[in-house]
Coordinates of C-alpha atoms and ligand atoms in Angstrom, one line a residue:
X11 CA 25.5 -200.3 104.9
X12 CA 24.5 -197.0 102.6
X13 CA 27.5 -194.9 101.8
X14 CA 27.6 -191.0 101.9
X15 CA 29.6 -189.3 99.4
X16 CA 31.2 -185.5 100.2
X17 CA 28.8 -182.8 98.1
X18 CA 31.1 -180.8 95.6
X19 CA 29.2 -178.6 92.9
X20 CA 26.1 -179.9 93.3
X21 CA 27.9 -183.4 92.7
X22 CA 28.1 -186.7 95.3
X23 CA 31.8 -186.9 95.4
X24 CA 33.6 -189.8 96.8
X25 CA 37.2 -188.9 98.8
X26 CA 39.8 -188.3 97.3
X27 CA 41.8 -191.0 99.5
X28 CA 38.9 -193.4 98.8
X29 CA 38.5 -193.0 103.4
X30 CA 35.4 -193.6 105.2
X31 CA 34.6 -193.4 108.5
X32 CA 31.2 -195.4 110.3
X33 CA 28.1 -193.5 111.7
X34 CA 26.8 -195.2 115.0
X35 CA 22.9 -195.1 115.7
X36 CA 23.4 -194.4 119.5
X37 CA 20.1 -196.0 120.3
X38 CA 20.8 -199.6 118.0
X39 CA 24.2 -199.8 118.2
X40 CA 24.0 -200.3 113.9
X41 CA 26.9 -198.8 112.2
X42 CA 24.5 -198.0 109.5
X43 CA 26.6 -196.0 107.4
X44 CA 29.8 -195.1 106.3
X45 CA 30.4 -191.3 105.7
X46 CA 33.4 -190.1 103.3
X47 CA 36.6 -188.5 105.1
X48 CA 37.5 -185.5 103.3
X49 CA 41.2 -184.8 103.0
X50 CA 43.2 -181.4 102.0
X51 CA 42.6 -181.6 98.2
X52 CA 38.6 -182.2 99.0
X53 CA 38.5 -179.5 101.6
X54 CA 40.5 -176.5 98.6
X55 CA 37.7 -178.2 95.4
X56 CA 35.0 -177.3 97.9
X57 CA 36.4 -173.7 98.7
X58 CA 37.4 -173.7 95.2
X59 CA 33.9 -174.3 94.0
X60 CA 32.3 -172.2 96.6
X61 CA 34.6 -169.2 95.6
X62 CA 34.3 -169.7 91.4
X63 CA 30.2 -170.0 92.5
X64 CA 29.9 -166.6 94.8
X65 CA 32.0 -164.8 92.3
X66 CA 29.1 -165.3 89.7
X67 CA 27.8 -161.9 88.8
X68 CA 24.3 -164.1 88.4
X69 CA 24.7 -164.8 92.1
X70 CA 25.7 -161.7 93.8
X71 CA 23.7 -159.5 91.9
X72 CA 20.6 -161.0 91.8
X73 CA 18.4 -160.8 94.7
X74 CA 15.3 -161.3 93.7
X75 CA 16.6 -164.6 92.1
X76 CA 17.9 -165.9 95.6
X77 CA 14.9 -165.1 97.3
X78 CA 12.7 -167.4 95.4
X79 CA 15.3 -169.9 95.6
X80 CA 15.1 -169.7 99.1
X81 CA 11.2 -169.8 99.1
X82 CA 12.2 -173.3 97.4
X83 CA 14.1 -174.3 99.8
X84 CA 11.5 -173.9 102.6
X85 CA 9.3 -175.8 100.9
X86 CA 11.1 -178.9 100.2
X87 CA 12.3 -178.9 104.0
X88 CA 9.0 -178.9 104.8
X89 CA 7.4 -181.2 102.1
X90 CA 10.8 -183.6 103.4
X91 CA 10.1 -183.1 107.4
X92 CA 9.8 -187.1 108.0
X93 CA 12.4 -188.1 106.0
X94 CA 15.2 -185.1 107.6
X95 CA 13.9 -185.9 110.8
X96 CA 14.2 -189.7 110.9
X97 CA 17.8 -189.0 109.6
X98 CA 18.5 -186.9 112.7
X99 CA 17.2 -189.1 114.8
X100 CA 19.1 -192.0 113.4
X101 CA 22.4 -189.9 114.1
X102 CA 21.8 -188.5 117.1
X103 CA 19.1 -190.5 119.0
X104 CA 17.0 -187.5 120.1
X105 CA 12.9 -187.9 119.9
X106 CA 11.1 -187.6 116.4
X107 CA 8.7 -185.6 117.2
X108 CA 11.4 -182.9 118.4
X109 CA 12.9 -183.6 115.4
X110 CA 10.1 -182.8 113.5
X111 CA 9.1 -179.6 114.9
X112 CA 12.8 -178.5 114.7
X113 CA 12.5 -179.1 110.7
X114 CA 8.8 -177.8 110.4
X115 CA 10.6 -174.7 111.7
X116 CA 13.5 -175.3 109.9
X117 CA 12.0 -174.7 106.9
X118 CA 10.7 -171.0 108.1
X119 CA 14.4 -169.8 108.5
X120 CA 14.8 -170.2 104.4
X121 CA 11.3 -168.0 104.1
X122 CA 12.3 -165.5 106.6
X123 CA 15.8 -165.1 105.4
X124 CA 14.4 -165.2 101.5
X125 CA 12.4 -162.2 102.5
X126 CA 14.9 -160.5 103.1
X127 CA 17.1 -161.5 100.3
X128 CA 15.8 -158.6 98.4
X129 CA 16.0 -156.4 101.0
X130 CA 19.3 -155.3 101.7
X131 CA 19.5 -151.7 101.3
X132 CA 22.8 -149.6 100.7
X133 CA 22.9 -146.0 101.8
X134 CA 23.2 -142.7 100.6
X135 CA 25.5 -140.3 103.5
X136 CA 25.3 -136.6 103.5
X137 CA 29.0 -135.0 102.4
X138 CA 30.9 -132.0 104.1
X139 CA 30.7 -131.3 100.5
X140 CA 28.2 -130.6 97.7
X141 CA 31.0 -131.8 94.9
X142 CA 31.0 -135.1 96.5
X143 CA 28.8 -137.7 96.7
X144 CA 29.0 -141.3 98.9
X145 CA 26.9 -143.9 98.7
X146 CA 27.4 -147.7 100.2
X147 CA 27.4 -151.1 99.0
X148 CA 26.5 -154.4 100.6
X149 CA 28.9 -157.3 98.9
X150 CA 28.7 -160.7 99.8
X151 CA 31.7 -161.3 101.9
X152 CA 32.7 -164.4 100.5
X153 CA 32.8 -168.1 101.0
X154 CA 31.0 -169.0 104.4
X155 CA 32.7 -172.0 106.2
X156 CA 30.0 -173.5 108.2
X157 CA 31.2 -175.7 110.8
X158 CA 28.4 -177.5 113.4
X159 CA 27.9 -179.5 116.2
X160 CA 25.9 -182.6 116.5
X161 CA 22.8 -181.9 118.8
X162 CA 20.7 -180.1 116.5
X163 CA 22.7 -180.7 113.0
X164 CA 19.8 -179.3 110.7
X165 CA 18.3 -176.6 112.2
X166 CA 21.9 -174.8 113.7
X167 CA 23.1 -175.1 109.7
X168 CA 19.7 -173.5 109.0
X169 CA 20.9 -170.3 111.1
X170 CA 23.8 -169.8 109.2
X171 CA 22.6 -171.2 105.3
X172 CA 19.6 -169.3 105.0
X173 CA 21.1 -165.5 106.1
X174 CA 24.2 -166.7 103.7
X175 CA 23.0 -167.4 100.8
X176 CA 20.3 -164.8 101.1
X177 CA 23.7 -162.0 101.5
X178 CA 24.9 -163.9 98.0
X179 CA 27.8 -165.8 99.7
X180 CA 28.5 -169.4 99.1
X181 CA 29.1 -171.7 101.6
X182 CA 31.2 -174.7 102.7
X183 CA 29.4 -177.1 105.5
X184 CA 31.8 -179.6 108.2
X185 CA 29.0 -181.1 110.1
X186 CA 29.9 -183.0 113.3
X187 CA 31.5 -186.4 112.3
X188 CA 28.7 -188.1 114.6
X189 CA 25.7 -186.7 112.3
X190 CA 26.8 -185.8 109.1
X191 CA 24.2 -187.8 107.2
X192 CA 21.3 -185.6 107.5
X193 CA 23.8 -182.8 106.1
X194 CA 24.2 -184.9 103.0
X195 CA 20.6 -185.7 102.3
X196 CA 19.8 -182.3 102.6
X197 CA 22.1 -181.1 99.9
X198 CA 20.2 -182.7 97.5
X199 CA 17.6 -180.7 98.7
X200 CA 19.6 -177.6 97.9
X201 CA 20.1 -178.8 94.2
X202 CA 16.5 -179.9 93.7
X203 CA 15.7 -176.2 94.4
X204 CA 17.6 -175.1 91.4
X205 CA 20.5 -173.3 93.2
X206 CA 24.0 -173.2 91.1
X207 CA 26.8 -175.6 91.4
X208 CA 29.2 -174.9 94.2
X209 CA 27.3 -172.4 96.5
X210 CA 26.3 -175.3 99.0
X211 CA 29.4 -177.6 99.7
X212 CA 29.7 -180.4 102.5
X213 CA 33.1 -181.7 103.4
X214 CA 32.7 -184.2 106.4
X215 CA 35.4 -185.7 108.8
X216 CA 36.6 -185.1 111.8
X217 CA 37.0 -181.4 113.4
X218 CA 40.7 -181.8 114.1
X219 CA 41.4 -182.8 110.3
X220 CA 38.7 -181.5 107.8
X221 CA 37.4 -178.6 110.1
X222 CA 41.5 -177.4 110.3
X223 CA 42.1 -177.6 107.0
X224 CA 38.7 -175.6 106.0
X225 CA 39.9 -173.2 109.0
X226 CA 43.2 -173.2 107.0
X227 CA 41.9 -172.3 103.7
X228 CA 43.0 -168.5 102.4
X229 CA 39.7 -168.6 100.1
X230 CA 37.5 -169.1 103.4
X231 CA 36.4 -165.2 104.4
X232 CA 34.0 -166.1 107.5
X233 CA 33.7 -169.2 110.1
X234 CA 30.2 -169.1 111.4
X235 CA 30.4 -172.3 114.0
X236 CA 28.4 -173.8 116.8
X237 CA 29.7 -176.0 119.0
X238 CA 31.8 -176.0 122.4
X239 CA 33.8 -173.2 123.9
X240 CA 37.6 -175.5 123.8
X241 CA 36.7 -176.3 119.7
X242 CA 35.1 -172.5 119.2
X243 CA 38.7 -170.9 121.1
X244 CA 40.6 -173.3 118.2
X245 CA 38.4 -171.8 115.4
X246 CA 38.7 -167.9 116.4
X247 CA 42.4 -168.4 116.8
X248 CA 42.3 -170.6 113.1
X249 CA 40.3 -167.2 112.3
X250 CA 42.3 -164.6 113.5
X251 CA 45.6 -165.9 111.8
X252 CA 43.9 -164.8 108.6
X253 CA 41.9 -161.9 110.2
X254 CA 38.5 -164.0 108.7
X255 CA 35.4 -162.6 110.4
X256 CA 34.1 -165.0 113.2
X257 CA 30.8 -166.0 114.7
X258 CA 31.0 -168.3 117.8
X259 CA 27.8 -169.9 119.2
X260 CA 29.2 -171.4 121.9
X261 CA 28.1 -173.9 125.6
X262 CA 26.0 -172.3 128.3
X263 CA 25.7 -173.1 132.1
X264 CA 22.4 -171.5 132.3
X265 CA 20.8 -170.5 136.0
X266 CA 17.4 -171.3 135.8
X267 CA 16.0 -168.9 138.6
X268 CA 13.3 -169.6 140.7
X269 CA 11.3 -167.2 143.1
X270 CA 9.0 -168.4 145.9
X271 CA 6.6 -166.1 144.0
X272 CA 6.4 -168.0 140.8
X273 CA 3.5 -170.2 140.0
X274 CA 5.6 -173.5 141.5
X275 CA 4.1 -176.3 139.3
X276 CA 4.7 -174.1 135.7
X277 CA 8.1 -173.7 137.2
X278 CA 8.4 -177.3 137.8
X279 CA 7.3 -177.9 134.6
X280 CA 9.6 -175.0 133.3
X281 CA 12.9 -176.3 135.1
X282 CA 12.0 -180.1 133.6
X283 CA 11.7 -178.6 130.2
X284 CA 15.1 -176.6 130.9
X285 CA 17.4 -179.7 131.9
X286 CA 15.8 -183.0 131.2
X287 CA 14.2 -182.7 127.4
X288 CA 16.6 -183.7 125.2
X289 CA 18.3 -185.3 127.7
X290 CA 20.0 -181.9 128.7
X291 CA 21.8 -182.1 125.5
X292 CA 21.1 -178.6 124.7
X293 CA 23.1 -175.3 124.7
X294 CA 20.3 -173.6 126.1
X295 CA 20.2 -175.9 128.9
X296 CA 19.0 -174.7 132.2
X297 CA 21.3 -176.9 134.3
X298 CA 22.0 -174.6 137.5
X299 CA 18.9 -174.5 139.3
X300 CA 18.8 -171.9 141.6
X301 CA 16.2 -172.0 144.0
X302 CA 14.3 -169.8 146.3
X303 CA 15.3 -171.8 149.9
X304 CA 11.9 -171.4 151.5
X305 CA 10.2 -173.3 148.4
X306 CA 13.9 -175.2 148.3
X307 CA 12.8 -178.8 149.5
X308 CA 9.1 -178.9 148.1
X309 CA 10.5 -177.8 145.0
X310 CA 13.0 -180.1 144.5
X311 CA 10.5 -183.2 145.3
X312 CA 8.5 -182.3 142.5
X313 CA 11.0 -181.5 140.0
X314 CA 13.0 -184.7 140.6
X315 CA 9.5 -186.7 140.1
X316 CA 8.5 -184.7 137.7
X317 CA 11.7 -185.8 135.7
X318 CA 11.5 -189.2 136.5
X319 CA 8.2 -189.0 134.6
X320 CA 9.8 -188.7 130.9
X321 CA 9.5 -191.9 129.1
X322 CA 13.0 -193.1 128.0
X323 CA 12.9 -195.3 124.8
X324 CA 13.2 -195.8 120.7
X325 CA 13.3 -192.5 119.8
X326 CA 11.7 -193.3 116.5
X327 CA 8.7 -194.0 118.7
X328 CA 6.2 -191.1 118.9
X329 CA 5.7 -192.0 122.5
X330 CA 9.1 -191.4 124.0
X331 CA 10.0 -188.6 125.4
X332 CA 14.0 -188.7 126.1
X333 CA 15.9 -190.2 123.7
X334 CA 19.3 -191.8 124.5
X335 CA 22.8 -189.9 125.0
X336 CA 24.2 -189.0 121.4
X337 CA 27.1 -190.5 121.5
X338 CA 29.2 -192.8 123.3
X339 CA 31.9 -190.5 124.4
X340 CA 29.7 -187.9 125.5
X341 CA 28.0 -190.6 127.5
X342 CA 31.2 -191.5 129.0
X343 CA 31.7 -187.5 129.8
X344 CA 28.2 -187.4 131.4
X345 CA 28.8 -190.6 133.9
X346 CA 32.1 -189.1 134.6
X347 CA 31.3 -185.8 135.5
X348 CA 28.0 -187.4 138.0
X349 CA 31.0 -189.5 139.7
X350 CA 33.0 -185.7 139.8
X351 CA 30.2 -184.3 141.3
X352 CA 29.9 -187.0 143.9
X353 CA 33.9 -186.3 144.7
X354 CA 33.4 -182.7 145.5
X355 CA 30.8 -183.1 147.6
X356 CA 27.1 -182.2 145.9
X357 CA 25.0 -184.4 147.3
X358 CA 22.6 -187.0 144.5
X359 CA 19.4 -186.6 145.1
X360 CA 18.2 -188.9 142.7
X361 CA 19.1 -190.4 139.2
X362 CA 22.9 -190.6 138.7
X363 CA 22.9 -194.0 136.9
X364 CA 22.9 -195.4 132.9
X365 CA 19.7 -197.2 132.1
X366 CA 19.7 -200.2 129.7
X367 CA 16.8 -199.8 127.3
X368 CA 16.0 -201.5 124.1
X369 CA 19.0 -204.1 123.6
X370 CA 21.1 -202.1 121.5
X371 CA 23.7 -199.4 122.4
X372 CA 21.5 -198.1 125.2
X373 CA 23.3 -195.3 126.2
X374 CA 20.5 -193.9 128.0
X375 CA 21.3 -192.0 131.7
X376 CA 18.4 -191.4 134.4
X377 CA 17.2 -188.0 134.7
X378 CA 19.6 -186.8 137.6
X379 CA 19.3 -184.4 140.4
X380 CA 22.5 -183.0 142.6
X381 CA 21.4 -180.2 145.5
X382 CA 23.4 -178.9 148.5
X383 CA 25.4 -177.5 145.0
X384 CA 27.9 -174.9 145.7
X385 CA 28.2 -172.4 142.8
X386 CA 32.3 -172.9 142.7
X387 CA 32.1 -176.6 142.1
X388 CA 33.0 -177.9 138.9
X389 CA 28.9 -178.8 138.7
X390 CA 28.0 -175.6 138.7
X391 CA 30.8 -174.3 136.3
X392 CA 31.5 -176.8 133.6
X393 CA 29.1 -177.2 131.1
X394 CA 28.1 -181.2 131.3
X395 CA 25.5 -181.1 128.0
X396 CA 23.4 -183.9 129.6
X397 CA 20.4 -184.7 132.4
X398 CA 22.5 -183.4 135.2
X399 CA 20.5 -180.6 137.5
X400 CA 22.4 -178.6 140.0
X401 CA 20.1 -177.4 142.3
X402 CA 21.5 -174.1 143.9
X403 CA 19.7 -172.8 147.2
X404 CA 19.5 -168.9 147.1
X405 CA 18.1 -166.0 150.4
X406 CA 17.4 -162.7 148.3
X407 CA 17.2 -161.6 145.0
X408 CA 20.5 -160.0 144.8
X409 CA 22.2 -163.3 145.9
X410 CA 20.5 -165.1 142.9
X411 CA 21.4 -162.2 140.4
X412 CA 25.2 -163.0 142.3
X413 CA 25.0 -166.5 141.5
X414 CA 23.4 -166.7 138.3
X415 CA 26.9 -164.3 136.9
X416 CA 29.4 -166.2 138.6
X417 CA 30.4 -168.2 135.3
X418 CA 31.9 -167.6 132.3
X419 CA 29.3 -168.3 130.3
X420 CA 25.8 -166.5 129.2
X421 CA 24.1 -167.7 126.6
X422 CA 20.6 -168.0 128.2
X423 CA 18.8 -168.2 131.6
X424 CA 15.3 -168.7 133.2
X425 CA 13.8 -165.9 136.0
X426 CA 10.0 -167.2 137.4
X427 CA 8.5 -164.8 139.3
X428 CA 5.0 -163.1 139.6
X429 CA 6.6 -159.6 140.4
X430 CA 6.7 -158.1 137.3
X431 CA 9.3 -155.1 138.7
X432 CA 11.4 -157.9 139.9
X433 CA 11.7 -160.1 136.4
X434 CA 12.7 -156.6 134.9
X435 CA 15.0 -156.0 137.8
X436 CA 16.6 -159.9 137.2
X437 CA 16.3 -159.6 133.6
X438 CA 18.6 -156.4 133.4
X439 CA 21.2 -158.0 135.7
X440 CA 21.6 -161.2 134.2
X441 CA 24.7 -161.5 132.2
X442 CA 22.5 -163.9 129.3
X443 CA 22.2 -163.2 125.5
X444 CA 18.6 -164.9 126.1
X445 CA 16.2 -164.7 128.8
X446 CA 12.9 -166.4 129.4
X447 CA 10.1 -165.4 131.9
X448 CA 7.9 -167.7 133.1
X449 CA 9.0 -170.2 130.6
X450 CA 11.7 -171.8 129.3
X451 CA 13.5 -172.6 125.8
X452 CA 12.6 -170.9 122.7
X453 CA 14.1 -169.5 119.9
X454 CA 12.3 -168.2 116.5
X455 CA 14.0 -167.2 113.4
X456 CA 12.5 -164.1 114.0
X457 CA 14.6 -163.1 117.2
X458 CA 18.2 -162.9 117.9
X459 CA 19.9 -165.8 119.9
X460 CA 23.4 -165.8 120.7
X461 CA 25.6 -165.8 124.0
X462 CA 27.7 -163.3 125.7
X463 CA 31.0 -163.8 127.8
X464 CA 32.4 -167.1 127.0
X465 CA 29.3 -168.6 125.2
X466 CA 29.8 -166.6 121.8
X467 CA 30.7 -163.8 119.8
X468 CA 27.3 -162.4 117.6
X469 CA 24.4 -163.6 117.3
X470 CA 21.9 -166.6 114.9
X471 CA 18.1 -165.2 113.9
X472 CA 16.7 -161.9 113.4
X473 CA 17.1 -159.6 110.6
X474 CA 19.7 -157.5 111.6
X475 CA 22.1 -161.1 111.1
X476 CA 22.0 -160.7 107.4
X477 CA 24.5 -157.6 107.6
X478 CA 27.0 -160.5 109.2
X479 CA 27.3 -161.8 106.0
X480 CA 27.6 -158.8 104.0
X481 CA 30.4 -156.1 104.1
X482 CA 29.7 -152.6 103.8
X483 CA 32.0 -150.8 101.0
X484 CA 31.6 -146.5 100.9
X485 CA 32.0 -145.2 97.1
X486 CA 32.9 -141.8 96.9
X487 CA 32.4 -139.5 93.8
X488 CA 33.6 -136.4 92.9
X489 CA 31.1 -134.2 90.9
X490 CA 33.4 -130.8 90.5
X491 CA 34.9 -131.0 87.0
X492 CA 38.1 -130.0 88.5
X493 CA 39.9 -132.1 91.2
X494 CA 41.8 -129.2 93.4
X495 CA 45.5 -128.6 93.8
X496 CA 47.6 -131.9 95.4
X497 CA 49.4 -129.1 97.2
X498 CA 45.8 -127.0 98.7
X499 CA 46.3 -128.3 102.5
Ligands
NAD2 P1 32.5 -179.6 119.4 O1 33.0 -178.3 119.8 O2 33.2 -180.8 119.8 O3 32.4 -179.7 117.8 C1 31.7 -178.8 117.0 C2 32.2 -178.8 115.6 O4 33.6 -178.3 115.6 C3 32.3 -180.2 115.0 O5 31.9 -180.2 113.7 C4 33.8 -180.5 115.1 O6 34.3 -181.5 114.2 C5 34.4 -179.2 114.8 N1 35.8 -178.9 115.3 C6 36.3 -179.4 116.5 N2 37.6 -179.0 116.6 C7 37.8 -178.2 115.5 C8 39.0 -177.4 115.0 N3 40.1 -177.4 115.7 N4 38.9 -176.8 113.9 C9 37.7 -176.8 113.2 N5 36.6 -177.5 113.6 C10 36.7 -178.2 114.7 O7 31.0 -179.7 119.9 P2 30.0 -180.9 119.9 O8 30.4 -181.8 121.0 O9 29.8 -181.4 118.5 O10 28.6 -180.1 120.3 C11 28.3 -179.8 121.6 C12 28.7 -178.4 121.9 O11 28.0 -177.4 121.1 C13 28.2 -177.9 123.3 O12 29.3 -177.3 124.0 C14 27.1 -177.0 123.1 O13 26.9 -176.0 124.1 C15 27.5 -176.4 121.8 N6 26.3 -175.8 121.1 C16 26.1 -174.4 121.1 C17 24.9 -173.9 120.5 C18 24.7 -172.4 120.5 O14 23.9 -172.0 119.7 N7 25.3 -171.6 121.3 C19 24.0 -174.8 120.0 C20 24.2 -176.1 120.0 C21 25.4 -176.6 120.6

């Protein structure tokens, strides 16, 4: 069994209780490794280290510097794409070759956000007053906690690293106690690049222990999390009891919307990619359906076989094309929510049931398909984070736009249509921080991603995120040689 250490100051650090805590591969069944459980004195020496490290005047004021470390750092992701990828995958069972596109792109977040590094301009203000002058600053604003889920461990911390430590912050990483290996391996990564002790800290553990007591932690100015909307209300309330600034990536309950327009097999294809790649494990998941009724039954034929088509297996095998359910107690969640379903009347079209592939852990579930959805049911409200499609039948546009708003969450959504006025039309009305037209799922970091209502407060990509991670300070000076009377009014 390998054994993972926390990363302190650029240093493996075992825990300070000398506790560890197993790593399952969800598609084996191997407890393969054991992963250090960080306890309050580890969580304060990686603030502690973080702090002392973003306090350097070699840090903070040297941009050019942390640019070309960041250039560094895109290049060993990408000269390391097998080896990060196969470490997801061993975590969190999803396919390698989504893996490794997620980490060839990875490594363009620490280029993009390098380039700007350099970049971040203060401003000079015009005065009421020609004796005055007022400029601004952009500081760091301090140690970053990082705190992430376990879908897409890598590339979610890349959102939040690369704008970071390009803004001269420091940060301290909790990934998700199911993945944290991949975490771990890539801090050496961060070293090898040359940057200085303590500016890239991981504690791991669980999110009710470690991720409380980084919440907890006076030295910790900002929380920049991903994960789901019960865990992300914990942290902004963690947040607010020391007024630190917040960013919340939270779930989604996408509508996918479908018009009778729309070229029906790409929006087959488009609806497949939104729910059943991944095994639905995705934020961004399209998961309501909502259906045009006069394409509704012929639709739903070819999606459901369309989705029967993905190849379940090894997800170290370049062939497979859904990989198994993450973990087990998500698994359990996903099965129990289908049974829910059943309860409150959507009727199963097809899938519903765990599969048993490989021998090991198998905790695989067939891509599954529930119509005659209405949009109150629990189905159609709560976010599941697996294969589960809720196919929702809709008569006019303004019915869809009706549906597609009835939740409390927006983070993305889907509109296929060939009317051009009515995607604009759809796409204003829609309550989503990301739409897609005519396709589904994709993110770049050159374009803002982030969710609106419940799914999220600000927003991952794009280069206005790198004034999140700076504060803006006004200096005022006073040019008269005289300063006037106290008394003057
Ligand atoms: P989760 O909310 O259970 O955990 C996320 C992280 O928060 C973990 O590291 C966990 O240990 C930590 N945590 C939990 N309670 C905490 C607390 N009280 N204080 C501090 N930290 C705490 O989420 P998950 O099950 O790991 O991931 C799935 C969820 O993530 C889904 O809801 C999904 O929609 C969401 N997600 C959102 C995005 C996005 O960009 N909006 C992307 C991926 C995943």
């Amino acid at each position: 069994m390998e054994t993972f250490n926390l990363f302190i100051d650029n240093s493996s650090t075992p825990p300070s209780s000398g506790g560890y805590f197993d790593t399952e591969n969800p598609y084996t069944g191997e407890h393969w490794a054991r992963v250090a459980n960080a306890t309050a004195d580890d969580v304060d020496r990686a603030v502690r280290a973080a702090h002392r490290a973003m306090s350097e005047r070699s840090w903070r004021a040297a941009p050019v510097q942390r640019a070309a470390l960041l250039r560094k750092l895109g290049d060993l992701v990408k000269a390391n794409v097998d080896k990060l990828a196969a470490a997801e995958v061993r975590d969190n069972g999803k396919t390698i070759g989504e893996m490794r596109t997620q980490m060839r792109n990875t490594a363009e977040w620490y280029y993009y956000y390098g380039g700007l590094a350099d970049k971040i301009e203060g401003r000079v203000l015009p005065t009421e007053n020609p004796d005055l002058f007022n400029f601004t600053l952009y500081e760091p604003i301090g140690v970053v906690a990082a705190i992430l889920p376990w879908n897409s461990p890598l590339r979610l911390l890349s959102w939040k690293v690369a704008p970071a430590l390009a803004a001269g912050n420091a940060l301290v990483v909790k990934p998700s106690r199911f993945t944290s290996t991949s975490t771990l391996i890539f801090a050496e990564l961060v070293k090898e690049a040359g940057f200085p002790p303590g500016l890239f800290n991981v504690v791991t553990g669980t999110g009710s222990e470690t991720g409380s007591l980084l919440m907890a932690h006076p030295l910790v100015a900002k929380v920049a999390f991903t994960g789901g909307e019960t865990a992300g209300q914990k942290v902004y309330e963690a947040a607010s009891k020391d007024i630190k600034h917040a960013s919340l990536e939270l779930g989604g309950k996408a509508a996918n919307i479908i018009f009778e327009d729309a070229d029906f097999d790409n929006a087959v294809r488009g609806a497949v990619t939104g729910i059943f790649t991944s095994a639905g494990q995705s934020c961004t998941a399209g998961s309501r359906i909502l259906v045009q009724r006069s394409i509704h039954d012929r639709f739903v034929e070819a999606f459901a076989a369309l989705g029967r088509k993905g190849r379940m297996g090894d997800p170290m095998d370049p062939a497979t094309e859904i990989g198994p359910i993450a973990t087990r107690p998500q698994y359990e969640w996903i099965l129990k929510s289908i049974e829910s379903a059943k309860a409150e009347g959507a009727r199963l079209h097809s899938g519903g049931k765990p599969v048993q592939i490989g021998g090991g852990a198998g905790l695989f579930i067939e891509p599954t398909v529930f119509v005659d959805v209405d949009n109150k049911m629990r189905l159609a409200q709560e976010e599941i984070f697996g294969p589960v499609a809720a196919v929702i039948a809709f008569d006019t546009e303004e019915q869809a736009i009706q549906i597609a708003n009835d939740t409390r969450f927006g983070l993305t959504g889907g509109v296929w249509t060939r009317d051009i006025a009515r995607a604009h039309r759809v796409v204003a009305a829609v309550d989503a921080g990301t739409i897609w037209v005519n396709f589904y799922r994709q993110t770049s970091q050159l374009s803002p991603y982030g969710g609106f209502k419940h799914s999220g407060i600000g927003k991952e990509g794009g280069s206005q995120v790198i004034y999140d991670y700076v504060r803006e300070k006004s200096v005022w000076f006073n040019l008269a040689p005289q300063v006037r009377s106290p008394f003057a009014g």
